[in-house]
XYZ file of C-alpha atoms in Angstrom:
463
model
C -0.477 -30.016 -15.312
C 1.928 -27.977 -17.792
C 0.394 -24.541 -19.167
C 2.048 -25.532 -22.053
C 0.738 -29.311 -23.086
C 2.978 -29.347 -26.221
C 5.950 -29.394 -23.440
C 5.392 -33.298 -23.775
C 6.103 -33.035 -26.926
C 10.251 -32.284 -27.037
C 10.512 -36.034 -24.926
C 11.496 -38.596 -27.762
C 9.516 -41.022 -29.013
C 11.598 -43.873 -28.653
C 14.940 -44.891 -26.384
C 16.175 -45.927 -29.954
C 17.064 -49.726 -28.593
C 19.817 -51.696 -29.899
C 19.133 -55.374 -30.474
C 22.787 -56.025 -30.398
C 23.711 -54.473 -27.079
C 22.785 -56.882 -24.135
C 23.679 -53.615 -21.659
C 20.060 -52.825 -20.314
C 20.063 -49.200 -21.152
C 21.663 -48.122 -24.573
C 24.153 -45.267 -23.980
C 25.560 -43.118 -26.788
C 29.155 -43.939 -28.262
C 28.728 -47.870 -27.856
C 29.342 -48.503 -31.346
C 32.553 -46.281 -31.681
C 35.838 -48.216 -33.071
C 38.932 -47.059 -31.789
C 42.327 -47.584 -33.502
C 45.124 -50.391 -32.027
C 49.107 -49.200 -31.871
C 49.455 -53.148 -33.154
C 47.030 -52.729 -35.956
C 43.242 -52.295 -36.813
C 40.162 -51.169 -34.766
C 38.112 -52.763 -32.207
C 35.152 -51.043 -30.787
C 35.856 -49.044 -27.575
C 35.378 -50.211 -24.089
C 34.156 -47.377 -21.937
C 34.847 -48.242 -18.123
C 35.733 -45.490 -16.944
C 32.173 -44.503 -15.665
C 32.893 -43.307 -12.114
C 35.230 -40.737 -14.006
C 31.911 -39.819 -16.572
C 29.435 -41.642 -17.770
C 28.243 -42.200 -21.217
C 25.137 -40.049 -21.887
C 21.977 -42.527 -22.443
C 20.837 -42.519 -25.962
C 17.616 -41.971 -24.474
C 18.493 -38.637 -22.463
C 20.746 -37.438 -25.907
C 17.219 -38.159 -27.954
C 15.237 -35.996 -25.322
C 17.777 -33.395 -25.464
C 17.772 -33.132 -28.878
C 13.681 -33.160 -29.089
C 13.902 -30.218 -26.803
C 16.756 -28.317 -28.392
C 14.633 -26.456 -31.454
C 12.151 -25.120 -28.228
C 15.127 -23.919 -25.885
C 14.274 -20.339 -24.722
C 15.271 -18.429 -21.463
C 13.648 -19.679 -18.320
C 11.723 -17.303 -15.738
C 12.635 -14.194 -18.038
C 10.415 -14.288 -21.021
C 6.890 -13.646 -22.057
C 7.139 -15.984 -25.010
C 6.037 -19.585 -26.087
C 9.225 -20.770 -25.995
C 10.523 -19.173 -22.563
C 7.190 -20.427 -21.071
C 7.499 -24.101 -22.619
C 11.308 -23.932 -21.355
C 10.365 -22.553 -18.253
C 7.372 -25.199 -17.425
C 10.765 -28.260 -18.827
C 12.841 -26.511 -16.094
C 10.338 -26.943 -13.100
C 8.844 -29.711 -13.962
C 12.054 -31.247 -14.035
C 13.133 -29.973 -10.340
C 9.802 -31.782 -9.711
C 11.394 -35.576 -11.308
C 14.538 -34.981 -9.627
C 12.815 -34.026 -6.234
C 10.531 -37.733 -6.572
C 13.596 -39.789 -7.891
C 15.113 -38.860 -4.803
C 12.219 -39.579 -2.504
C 12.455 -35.797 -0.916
C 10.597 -34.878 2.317
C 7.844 -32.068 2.025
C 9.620 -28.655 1.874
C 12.859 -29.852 0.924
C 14.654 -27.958 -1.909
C 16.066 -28.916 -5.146
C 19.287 -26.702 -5.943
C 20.259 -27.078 -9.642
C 24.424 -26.440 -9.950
C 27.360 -27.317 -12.255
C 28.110 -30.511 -10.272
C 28.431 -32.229 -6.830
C 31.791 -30.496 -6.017
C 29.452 -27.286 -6.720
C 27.084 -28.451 -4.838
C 29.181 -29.096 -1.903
C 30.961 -25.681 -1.920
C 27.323 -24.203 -1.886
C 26.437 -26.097 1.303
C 30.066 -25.223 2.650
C 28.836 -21.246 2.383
C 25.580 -21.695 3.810
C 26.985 -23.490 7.074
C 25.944 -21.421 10.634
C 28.395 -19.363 12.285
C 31.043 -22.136 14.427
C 30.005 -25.020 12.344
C 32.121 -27.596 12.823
C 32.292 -30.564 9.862
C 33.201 -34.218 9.885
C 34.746 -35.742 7.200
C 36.475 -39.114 6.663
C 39.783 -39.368 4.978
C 38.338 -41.762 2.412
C 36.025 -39.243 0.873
C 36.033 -37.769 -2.695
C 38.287 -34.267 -3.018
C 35.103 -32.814 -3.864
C 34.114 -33.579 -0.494
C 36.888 -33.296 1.569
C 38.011 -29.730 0.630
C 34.874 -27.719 0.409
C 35.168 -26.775 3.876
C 37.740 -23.970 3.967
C 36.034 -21.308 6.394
C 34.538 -24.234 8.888
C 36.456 -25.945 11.808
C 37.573 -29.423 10.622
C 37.831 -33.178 11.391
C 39.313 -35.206 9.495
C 38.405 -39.196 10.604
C 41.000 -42.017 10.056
C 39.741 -44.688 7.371
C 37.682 -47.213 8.728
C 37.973 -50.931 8.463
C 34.679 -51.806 8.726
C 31.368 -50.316 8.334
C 30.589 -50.344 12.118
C 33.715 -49.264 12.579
C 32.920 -46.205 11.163
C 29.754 -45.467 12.957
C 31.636 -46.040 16.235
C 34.415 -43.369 14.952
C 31.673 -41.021 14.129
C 29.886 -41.377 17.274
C 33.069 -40.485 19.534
C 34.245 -37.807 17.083
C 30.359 -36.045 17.810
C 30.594 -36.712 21.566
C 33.729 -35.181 21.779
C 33.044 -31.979 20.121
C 33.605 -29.264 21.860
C 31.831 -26.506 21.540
C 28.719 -28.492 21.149
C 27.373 -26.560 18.396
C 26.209 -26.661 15.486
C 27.925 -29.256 13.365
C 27.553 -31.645 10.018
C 28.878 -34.799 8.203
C 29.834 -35.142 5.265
C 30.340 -38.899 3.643
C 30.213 -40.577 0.503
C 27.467 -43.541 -0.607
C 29.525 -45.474 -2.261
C 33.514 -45.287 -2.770
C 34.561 -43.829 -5.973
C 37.665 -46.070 -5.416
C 36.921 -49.179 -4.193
C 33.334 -49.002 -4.628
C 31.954 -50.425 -1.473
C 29.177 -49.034 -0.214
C 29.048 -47.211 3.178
C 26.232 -47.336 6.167
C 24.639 -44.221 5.108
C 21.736 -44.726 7.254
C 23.365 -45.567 10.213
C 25.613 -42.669 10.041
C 22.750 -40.338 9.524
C 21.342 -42.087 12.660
C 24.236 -41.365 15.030
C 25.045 -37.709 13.814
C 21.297 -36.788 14.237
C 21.880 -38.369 18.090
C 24.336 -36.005 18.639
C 22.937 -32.639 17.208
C 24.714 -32.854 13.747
C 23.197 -32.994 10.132
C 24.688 -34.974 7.342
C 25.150 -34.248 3.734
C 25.336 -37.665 1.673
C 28.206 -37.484 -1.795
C 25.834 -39.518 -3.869
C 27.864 -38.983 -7.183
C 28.634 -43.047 -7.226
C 25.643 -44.080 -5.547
C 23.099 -42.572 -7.522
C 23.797 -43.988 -11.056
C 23.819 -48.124 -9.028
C 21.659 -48.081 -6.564
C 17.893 -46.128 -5.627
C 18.394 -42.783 -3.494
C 15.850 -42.417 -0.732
C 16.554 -39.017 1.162
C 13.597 -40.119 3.480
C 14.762 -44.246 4.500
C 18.228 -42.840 4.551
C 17.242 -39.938 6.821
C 19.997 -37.674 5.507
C 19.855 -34.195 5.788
C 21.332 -33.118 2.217
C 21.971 -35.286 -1.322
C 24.686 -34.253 -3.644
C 25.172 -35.498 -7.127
C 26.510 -34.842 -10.283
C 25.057 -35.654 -14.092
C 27.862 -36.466 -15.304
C 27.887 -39.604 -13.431
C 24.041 -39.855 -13.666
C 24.530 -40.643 -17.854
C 23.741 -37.090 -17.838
C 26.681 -34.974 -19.311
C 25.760 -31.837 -19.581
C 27.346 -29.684 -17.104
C 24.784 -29.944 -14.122
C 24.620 -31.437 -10.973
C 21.807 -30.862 -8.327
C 21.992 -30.190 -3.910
C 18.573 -31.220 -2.586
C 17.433 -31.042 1.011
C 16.452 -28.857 4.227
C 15.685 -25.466 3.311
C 16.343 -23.626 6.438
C 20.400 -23.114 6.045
C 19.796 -22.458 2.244
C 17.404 -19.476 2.814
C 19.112 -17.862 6.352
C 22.246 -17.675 3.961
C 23.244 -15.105 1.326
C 23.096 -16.190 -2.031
C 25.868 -18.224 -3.198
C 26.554 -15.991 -6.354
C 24.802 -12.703 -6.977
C 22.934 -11.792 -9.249
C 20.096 -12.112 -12.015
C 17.753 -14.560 -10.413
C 18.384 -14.834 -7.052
C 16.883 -11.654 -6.595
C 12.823 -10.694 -6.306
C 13.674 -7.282 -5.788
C 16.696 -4.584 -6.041
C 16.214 -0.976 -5.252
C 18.483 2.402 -4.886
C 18.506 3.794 -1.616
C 18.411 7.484 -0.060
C 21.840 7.436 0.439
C 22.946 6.451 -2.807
C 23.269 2.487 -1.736
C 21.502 -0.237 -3.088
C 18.975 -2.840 -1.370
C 18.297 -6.546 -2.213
C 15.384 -8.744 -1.813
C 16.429 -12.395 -2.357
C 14.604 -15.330 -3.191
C 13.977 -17.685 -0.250
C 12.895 -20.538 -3.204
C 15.661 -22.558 -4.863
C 16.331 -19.915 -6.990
C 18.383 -18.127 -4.199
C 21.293 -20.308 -4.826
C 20.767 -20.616 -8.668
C 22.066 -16.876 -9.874
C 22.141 -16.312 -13.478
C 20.532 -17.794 -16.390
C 20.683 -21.594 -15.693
C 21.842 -24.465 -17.573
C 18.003 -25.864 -19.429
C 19.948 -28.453 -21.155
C 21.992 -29.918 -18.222
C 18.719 -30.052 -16.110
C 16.301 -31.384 -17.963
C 19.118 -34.338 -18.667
C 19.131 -35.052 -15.509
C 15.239 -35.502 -15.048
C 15.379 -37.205 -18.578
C 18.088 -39.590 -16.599
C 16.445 -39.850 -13.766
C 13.110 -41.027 -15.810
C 15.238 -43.436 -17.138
C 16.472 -45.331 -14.662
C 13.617 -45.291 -12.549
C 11.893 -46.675 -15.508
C 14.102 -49.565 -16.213
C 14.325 -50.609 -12.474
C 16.510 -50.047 -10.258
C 16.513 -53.788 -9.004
C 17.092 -55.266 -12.531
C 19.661 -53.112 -12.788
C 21.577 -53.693 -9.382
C 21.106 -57.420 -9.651
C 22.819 -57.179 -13.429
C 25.365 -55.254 -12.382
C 26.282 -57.543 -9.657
C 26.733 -59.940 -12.255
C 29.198 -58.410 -13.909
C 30.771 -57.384 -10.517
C 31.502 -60.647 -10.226
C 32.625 -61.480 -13.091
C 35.605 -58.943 -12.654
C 36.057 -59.661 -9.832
C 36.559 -63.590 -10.320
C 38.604 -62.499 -13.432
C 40.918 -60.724 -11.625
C 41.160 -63.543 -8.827
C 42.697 -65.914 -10.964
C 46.044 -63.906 -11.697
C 47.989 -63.625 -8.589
C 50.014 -60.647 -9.460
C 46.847 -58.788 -8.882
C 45.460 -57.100 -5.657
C 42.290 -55.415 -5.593
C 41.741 -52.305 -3.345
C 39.514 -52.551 -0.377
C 38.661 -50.890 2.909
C 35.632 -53.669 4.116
C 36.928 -56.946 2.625
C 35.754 -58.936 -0.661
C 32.361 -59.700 1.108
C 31.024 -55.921 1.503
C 28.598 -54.523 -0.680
C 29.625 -52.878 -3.346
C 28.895 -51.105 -6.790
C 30.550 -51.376 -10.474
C 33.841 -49.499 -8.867
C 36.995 -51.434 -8.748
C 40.404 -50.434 -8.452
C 43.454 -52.300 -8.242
C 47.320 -52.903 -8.746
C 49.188 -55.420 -10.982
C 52.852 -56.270 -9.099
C 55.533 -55.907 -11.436
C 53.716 -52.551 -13.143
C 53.387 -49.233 -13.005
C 49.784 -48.227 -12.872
C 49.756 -45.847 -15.861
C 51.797 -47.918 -18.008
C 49.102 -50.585 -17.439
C 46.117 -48.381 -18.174
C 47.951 -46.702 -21.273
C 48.650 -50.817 -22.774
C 45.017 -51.274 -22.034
C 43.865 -48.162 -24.039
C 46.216 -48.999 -27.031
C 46.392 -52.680 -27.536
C 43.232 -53.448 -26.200
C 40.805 -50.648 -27.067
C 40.015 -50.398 -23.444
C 39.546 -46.945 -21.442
C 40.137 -47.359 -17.934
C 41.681 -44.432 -15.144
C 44.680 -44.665 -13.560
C 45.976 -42.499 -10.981
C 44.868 -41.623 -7.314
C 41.410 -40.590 -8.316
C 41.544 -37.495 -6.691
C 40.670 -39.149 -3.586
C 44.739 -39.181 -2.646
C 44.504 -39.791 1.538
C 42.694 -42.944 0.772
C 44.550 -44.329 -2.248
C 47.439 -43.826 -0.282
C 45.982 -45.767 2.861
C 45.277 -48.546 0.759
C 48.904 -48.885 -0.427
C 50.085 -48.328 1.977
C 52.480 -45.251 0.853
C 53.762 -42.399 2.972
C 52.538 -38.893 2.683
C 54.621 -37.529 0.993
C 55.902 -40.072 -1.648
C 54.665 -38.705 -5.491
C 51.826 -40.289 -6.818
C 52.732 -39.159 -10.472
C 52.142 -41.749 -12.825
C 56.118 -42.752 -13.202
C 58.514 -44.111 -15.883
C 57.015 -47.115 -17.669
C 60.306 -48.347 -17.564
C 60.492 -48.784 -14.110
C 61.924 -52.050 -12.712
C 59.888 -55.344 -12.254
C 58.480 -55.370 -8.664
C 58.479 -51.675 -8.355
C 55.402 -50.650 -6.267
C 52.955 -47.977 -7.956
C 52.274 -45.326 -6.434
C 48.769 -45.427 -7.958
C 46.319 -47.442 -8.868
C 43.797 -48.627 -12.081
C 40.234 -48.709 -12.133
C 37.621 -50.171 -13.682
C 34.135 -48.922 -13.461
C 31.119 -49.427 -15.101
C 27.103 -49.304 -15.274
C 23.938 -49.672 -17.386
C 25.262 -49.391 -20.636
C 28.200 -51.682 -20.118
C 27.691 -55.031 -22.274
C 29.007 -58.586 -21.227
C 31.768 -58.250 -23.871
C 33.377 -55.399 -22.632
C 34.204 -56.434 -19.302
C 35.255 -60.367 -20.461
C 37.795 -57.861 -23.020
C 38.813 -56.065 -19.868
C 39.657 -59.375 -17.638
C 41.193 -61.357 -21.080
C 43.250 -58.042 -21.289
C 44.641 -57.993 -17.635
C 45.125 -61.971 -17.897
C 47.595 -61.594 -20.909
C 49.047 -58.227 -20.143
C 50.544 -60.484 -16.731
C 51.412 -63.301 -19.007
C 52.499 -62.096 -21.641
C 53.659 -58.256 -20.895
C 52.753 -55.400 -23.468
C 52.942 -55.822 -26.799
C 54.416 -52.437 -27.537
C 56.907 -49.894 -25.822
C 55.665 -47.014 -23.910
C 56.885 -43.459 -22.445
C 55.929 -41.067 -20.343
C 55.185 -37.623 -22.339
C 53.846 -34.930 -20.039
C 53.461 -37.117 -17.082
C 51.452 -39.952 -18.732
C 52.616 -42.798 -20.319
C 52.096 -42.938 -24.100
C 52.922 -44.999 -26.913
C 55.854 -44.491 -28.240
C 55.700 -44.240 -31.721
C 59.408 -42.983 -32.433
């Protein structure tokens, strides 16, 4: 119980619900209009979700309850400072339950998954060696600068991947220490990947796992115990939580045998001169080893507020909705033939509200930017920073560019990238049935308007 009760107090009263919006969870910004190049304004289309999501009006209302109270955490004698610093713990305490943590696991609060990545990537043991798959996330394929590296061809199917795993462990050599790192769900094609499994087979062979749960986490239910991994990454940005946090949560023992990721304020219990004119340092072996300088209130307790949420609404109302519009994008898109949608483990695998494809006859970018301005429609275009496997899946080489080209470029010229659409609990019927009507006459009919390419993205031109 809170030493503070009024701490209660800064949650909002209501998730101020929307009668109009059949999305189950109302998100802020879903009544914004948007100008057309061809005239007028429509209300805007946000799918664009695995990018960022849309904050929930209910974690913006919380915020904003709480903002008047804000005060320094762990540093003040003060009402406010003690109400703030009772918001910031308690809300380690709903992140640590929403992911179903084991007893003595740690909750790590940092500016994002990529940060949270980087942090496990300094705390690794002497000769670590990592595993990564080629399909993974930047923000979890580079992290690993100062370990020994393997990089794992795509896989084709889920088992498929297990059984790469599995021989990449075996063959290890030294047989040391060693971890995996691998996403929950593709921020590209979406699918989802045998988390449990993998966590099975790298605990057979001495390793630990880290799961990338920045796309799984806002879909589907987290479960650090049923999926047996080691460490759980994730970002609030993608949790309808945009406000510049993102959270590492797992085994303690690598976090507190490590220095301190930054130094400084915080991460210290106690600093004292020495004799000889030196200085020693006392760190924290708590969370706040790792979490140096005054942290981000806000951005945490947006992510608890998030968390609340969704755990609230159900997570199996929600997956079972968003299947439904899965499919109806994905039927959409079936009907016009120019289209091919991205996958790694066929139409039938499992998959969240992630889909990317290509249109023959365009260039990616020019596609997204005809969406955005005849349409009202924000989608992402590009490689999606995960450039190895957007590359596999079209099959380019290497080294071809994967800039977003001339719109001009000739019918039947193959992008070298790739649009997606992605979206979650605040995504209403009508925007993807605009999306799919969109794609259907953009193939039939072509775009309305002429584009160019200004600064490497292709823009209306308006000369």
């Amino acid at each position: 119980m809170s030493a503070y009760p009024n701490a209660a107090a800064v949650t909002a009263d209501s998730e101020s619900a929307d009668p109009c919006c059949d999305a189950p969870l109302p998100v802020l910004g879903r009544d914004v209009t948007v100008p057309l190049v061809t005239g007028g304004e429509v209300t805007y289309a946000a799918l664009d979700y695995a990018a960022s999501a849309p904050a929930l009006q209910r974690v913006w209302d919380d915020v904003a309850a709480y903002a008047p109270y804000y005060g320094s955490v762990h540093r003040g004698a003060g009402y406010l400072s003690q109400l703030s610093t009772d918001l910031f713990e308690n809300s380690r305490a709903t992140v640590a339950e929403f992911l179903d943590c084991r007893p003595g696991d740690q909750v790590v609060f940092t500016r994002s998954t990529t940060d949270s990545l980087n942090l496990l990537a300094q705390v690794l043991p002497a000769d670590c060696q990592v595993f990564v798959f080629e399909t993974e996330h930047h923000a979890s394929l580079l992290p690993w600068r100062d370990a020994r590296v393997t990089y794992l061809d795509a896989p084709r199917t889920p088992a498929e991947a297990v059984e790469t795993l599995e021989r990449a462990l075996a063959d290890r050599d030294p047989h040391g220490p060693a971890l995996v790192c691998v996403t929950g769900a593709s921020n590209v094609t979406g699918e989802l990947w045998p988390v449990r499994e993998l966590a099975a087979a790298a605990h057979a062979h001495g390793a630990r796992i880290v799961l990338d749960a920045a796309q799984l986490a806002p879909h589907h239910p987290v479960s650090v115990r049923e999926l047996d991994v080691d460490w759980v990454a994730f970002s609030g940005h993608k949790l309808y939580a945009p406000f510049g946090s993102g959270v590492l949560a797992g085994r303690a023992d690598w976090l507190q045998d490590s220095e301190p990721y930054l130094a400084g304020g915080g991460a210290s219990r106690k600093v004292a001169r020495r004799a000889d004119g030196g200085v020693d340092v006392e760190w924290h072996t708590t969370s706040a080893r790792h979490e140096a300088g005054s942290p981000n209130v806000i951005g945490v307790y947006s992510i608890a507020s998030a968390c609340k949420a969704l755990t609230e609404a159900g997570f199996d109302s929600l997956v079972a909705r968003e299947r439904h519009l899965i499919a109806k994008v994905r039927e959409g898109l079936a009907e016009v033939p120019e289209v091919r949608v991205l996958s790694l483990f066929g139409d039938d695998a499992p998959r969240v509200g992630v889909i990317s494809f290509v249109v023959e006859g365009w260039n990616s970018s020019h596609f997204a930017a005809a969406l955005s301005a005849e349409y009202g429609i924000g989608v992402r275009d590009g490689l999606f920073c995960a450039h190895p496997l957007v590359r596999t899946l079209l099959g380019s080489d290497p080294q071809d560019p994967g800039e977003c080209g001339a719109p001009e470029a000739a019918p039947g010229e193959r992008s070298l990238n790739a649009i997606r659409v992605s979206f979650g609990v605040g995504t209403p019927d009508e925007h993807v049935e605009r999306f799919v009507g969109a794609v259907k006459e953009l193939v039939r009919d072509g775009a309305q308007w002429k584009y160019r390419t200004e600064d490497g993205r292709c823009v209306p031109d308006r000369g």
